[in-house]
Short mmCIF file of C-alpha atoms in Angstrom, two decimals:
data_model
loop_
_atom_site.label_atom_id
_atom_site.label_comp_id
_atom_site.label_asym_id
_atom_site.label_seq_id
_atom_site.Cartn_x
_atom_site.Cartn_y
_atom_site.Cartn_z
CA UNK R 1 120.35 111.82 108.24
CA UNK R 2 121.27 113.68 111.60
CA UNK R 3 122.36 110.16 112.98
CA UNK R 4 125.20 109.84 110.17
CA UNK R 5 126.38 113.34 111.12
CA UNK R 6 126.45 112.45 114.54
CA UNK R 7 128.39 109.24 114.10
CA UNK R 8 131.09 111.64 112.09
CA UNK R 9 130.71 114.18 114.91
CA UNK R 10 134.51 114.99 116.06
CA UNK R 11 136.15 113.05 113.07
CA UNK R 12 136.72 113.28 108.95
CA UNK R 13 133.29 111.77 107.38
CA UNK R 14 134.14 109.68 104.25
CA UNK R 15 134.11 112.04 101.16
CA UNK R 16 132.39 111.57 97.58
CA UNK R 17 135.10 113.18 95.84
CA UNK R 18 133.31 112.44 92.52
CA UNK R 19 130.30 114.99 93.36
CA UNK R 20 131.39 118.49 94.74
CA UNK R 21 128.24 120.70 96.00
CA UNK R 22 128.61 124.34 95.03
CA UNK R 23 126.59 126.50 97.67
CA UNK R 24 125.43 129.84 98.56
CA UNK R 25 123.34 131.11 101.34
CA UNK R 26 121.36 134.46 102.23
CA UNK R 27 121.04 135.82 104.86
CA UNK R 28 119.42 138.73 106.52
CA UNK R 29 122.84 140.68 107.05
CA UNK R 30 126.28 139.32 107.28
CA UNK R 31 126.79 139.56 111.24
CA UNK R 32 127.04 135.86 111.31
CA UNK R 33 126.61 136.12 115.39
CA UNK R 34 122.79 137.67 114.75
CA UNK R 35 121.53 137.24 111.58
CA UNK R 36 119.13 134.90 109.71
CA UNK R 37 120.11 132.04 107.68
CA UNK R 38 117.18 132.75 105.00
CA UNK R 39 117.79 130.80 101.98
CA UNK R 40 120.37 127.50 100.88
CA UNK R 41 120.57 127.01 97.35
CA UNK R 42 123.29 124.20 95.72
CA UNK R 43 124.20 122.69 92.49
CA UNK R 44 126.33 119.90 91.74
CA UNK R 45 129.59 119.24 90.21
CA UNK R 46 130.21 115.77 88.93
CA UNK R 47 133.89 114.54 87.81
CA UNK R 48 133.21 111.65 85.83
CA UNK R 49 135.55 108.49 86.14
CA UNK R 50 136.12 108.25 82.56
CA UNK R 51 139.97 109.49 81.95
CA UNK R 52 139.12 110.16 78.14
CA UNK R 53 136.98 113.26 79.39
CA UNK R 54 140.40 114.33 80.88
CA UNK R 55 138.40 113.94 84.76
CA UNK R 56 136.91 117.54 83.56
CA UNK R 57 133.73 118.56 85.66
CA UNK R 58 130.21 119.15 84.55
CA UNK R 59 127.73 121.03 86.38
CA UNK R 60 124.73 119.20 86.94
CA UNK R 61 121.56 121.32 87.08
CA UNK R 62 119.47 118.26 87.54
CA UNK R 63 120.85 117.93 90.85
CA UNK R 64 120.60 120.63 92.60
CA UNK R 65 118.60 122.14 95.53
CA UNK R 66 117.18 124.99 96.82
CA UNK R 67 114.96 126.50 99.84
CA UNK R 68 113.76 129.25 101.11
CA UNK R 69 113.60 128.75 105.30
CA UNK R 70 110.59 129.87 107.28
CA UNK R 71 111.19 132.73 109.56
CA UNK R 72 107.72 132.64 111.70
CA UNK R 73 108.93 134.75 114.94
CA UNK R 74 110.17 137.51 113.01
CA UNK R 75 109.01 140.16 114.88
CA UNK R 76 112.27 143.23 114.32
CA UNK R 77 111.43 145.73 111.19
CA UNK R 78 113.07 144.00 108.13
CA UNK R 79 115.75 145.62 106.56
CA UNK R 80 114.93 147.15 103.53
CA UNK R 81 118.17 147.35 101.59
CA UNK R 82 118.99 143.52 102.34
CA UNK R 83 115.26 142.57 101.16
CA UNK R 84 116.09 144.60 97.82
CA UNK R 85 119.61 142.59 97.81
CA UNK R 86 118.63 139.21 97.49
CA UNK R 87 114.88 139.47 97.14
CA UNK R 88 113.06 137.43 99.75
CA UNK R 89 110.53 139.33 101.01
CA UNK R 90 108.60 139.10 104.58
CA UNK R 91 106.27 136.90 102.80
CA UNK R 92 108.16 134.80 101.17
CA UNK R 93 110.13 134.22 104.54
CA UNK R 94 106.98 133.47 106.39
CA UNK R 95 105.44 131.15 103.91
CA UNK R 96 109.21 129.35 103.42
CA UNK R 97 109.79 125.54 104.51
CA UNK R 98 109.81 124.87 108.03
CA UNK R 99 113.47 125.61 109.24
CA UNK R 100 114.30 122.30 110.42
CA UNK R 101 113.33 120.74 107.87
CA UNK R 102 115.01 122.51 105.53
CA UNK R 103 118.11 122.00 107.31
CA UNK R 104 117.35 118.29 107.06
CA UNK R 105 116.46 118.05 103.34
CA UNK R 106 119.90 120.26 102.56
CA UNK R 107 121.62 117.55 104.63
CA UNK R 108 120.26 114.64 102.90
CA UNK R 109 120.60 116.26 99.39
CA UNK R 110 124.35 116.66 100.12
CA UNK R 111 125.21 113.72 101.63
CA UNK R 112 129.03 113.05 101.76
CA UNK R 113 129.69 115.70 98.71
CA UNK R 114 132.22 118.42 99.74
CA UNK R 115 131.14 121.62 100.34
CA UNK R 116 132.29 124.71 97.97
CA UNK R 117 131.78 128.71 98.22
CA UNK R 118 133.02 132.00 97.87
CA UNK R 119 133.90 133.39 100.76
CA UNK R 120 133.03 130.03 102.67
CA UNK R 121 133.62 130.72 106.11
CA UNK R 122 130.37 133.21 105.74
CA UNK R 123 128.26 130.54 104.49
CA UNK R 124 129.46 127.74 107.09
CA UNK R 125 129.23 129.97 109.65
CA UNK R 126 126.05 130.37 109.19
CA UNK R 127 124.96 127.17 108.52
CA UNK R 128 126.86 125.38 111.76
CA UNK R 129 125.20 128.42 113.74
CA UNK R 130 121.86 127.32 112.45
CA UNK R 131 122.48 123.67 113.03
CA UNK R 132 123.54 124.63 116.51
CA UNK R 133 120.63 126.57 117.24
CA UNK R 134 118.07 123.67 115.59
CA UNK R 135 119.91 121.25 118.21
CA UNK R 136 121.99 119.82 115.60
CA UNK R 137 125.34 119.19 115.31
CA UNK R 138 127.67 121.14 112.31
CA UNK R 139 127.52 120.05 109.28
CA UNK R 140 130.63 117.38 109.08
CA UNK R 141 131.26 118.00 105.51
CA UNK R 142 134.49 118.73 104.25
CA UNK R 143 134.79 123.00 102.87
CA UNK R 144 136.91 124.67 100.53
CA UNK R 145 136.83 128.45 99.94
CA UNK R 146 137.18 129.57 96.26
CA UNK R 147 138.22 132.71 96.94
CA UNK R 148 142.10 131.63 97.96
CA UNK R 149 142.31 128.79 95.13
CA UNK R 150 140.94 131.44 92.31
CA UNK R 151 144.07 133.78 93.76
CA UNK R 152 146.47 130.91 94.09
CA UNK R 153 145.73 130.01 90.49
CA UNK R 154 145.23 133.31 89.15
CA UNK R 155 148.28 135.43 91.01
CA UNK R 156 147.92 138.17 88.08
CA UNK R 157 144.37 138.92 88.91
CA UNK R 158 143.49 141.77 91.12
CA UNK R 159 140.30 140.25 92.19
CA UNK R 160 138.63 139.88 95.66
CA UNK R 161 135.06 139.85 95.78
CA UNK R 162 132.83 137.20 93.31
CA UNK R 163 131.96 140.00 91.27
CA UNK R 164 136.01 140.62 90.30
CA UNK R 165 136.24 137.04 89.62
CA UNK R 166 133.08 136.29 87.22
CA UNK R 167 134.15 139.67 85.28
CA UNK R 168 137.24 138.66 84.62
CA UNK R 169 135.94 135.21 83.12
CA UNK R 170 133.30 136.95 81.50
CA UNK R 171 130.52 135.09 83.45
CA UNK R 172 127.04 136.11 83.76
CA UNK R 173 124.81 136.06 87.09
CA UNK R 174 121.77 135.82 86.00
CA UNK R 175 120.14 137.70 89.32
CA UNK R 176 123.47 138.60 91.44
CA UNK R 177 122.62 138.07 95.61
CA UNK R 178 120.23 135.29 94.62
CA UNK R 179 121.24 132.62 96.03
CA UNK R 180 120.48 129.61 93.35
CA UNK R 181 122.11 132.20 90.34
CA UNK R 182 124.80 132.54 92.93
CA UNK R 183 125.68 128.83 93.21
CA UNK R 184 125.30 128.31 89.66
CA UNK R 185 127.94 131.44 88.77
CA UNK R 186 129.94 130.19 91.24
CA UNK R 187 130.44 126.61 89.95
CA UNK R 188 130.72 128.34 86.40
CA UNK R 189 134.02 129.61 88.37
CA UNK R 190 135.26 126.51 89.44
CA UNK R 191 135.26 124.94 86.01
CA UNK R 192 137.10 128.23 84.58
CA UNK R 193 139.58 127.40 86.95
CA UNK R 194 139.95 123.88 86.28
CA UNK R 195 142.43 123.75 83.46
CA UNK R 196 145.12 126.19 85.72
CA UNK R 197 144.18 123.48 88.68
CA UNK R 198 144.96 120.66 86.59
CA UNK R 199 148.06 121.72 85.98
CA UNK R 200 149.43 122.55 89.57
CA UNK R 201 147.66 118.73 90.16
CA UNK R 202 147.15 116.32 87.67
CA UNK R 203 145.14 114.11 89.90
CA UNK R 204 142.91 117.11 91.95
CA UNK R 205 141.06 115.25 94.54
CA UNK R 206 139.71 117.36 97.06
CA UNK R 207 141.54 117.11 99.70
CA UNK R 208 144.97 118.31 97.56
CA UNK R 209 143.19 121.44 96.10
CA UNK R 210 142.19 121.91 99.90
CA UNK R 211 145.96 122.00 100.22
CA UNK R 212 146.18 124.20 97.53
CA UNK R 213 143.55 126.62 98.22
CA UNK R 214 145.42 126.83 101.99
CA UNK R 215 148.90 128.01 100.25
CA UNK R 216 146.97 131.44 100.00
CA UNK R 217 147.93 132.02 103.34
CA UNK R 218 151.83 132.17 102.39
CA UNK R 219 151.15 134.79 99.27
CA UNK R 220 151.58 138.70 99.76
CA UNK R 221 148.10 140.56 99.47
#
């Protein structure tokens, strides 16, 4: 699976734009220089091909993934507060899939499926740092932040963080900070925003709400 990255390494892999992977990570802080990349959890987004469904997404909980990564060497005190945050304990940390191979596994489960989170540049910073460090290269997938497209297609809403965003939909998290409750809120999100998407693009492949998404950067705060 590292092979096909590699091959992509430096250049636009092909894209699956009929399967989007929602994502969230945890971690054991958010300095994404020093902290560990504890947890990857995913679910997927299918558009199906049939235009009498109106190309509207469905979340697919059937395929979805989640790990928790080993953290053997962990030698420095843990920090209490973030263990209370998103709940994986020492144990569970020790006793979690080897690293690599959890790396791997998230790799082949996502294949050439887009990459989408909240706040994404904390999550795929963290990811490419833990590639980096398992001698791997980053992952070659193709991102888009949520954050920017909810405020692009929402100007009236005051929200920033997640938590602004799934009140004002009226979404529940089943077990906020956890990282397979986040995924799933956050691709509950995705499909609120779908009908204002559709109508800034009636066809919204990825790479045009990318485009979208980046016209965030040209709206007051």
């Amino acid at each position: 699976m590292w092979e096909t990255a590699r091959r992509w390494f430096g250049r636009s892999p092909p894209l699956d734009d009929a399967r989007w992977v929602v994502l969230d990570v945890e971690a054991s802080g958010l300095d994404v220089r020093r902290d560990r990349l504890l947890a990857i959890a995913a679910v997927a987004v299918h558009r199906p091909g049939d235009a009498s469904h109106g190309d509207r997404p469905r979340v697919r909980l059937g395929d979805s993934f989640e790990v928790v990564l080993c953290q053997p060497d962990v030698v420095a005190p843990p920090d209490k507060a973030n263990i209370l945050l998103h709940g994986i304990g020492m144990g569970a940390q020790r006793e979690g899939m080897d690293f690599a191979a959890g790396l791997d596994a998230f790799v082949a489960w996502a294949g050439a499926s887009p990459l989408i989170a909240f706040h994404a540049a904390f999550d795929r910073a963290m990811l490419d740092r833990a590639c980096r460090e398992q001698g791997r290269p980053p992952l070659p997938a193709a991102w888009l932040d949520l954050a920017p497209l909810a405020a692009v297609l929402h100007p009236g809403v005051r929200g920033k963080a997640l938590d602004d965003w799934l009140a004002h939909f009226g979404i529940v998290c089943a077990v906020r900070h956890q990282a397979a409750a986040d995924a799933l809120a956050t691709a509950e999100l995705l499909l609120r925003l779908w009908p204002a998407l559709r109508r800034e693009l009636p066809r919204p492949d990825f790479r045009a709400v990318q485009g979208l998404a980046a016209a965030r950067r040209w709206m007051p705060g």
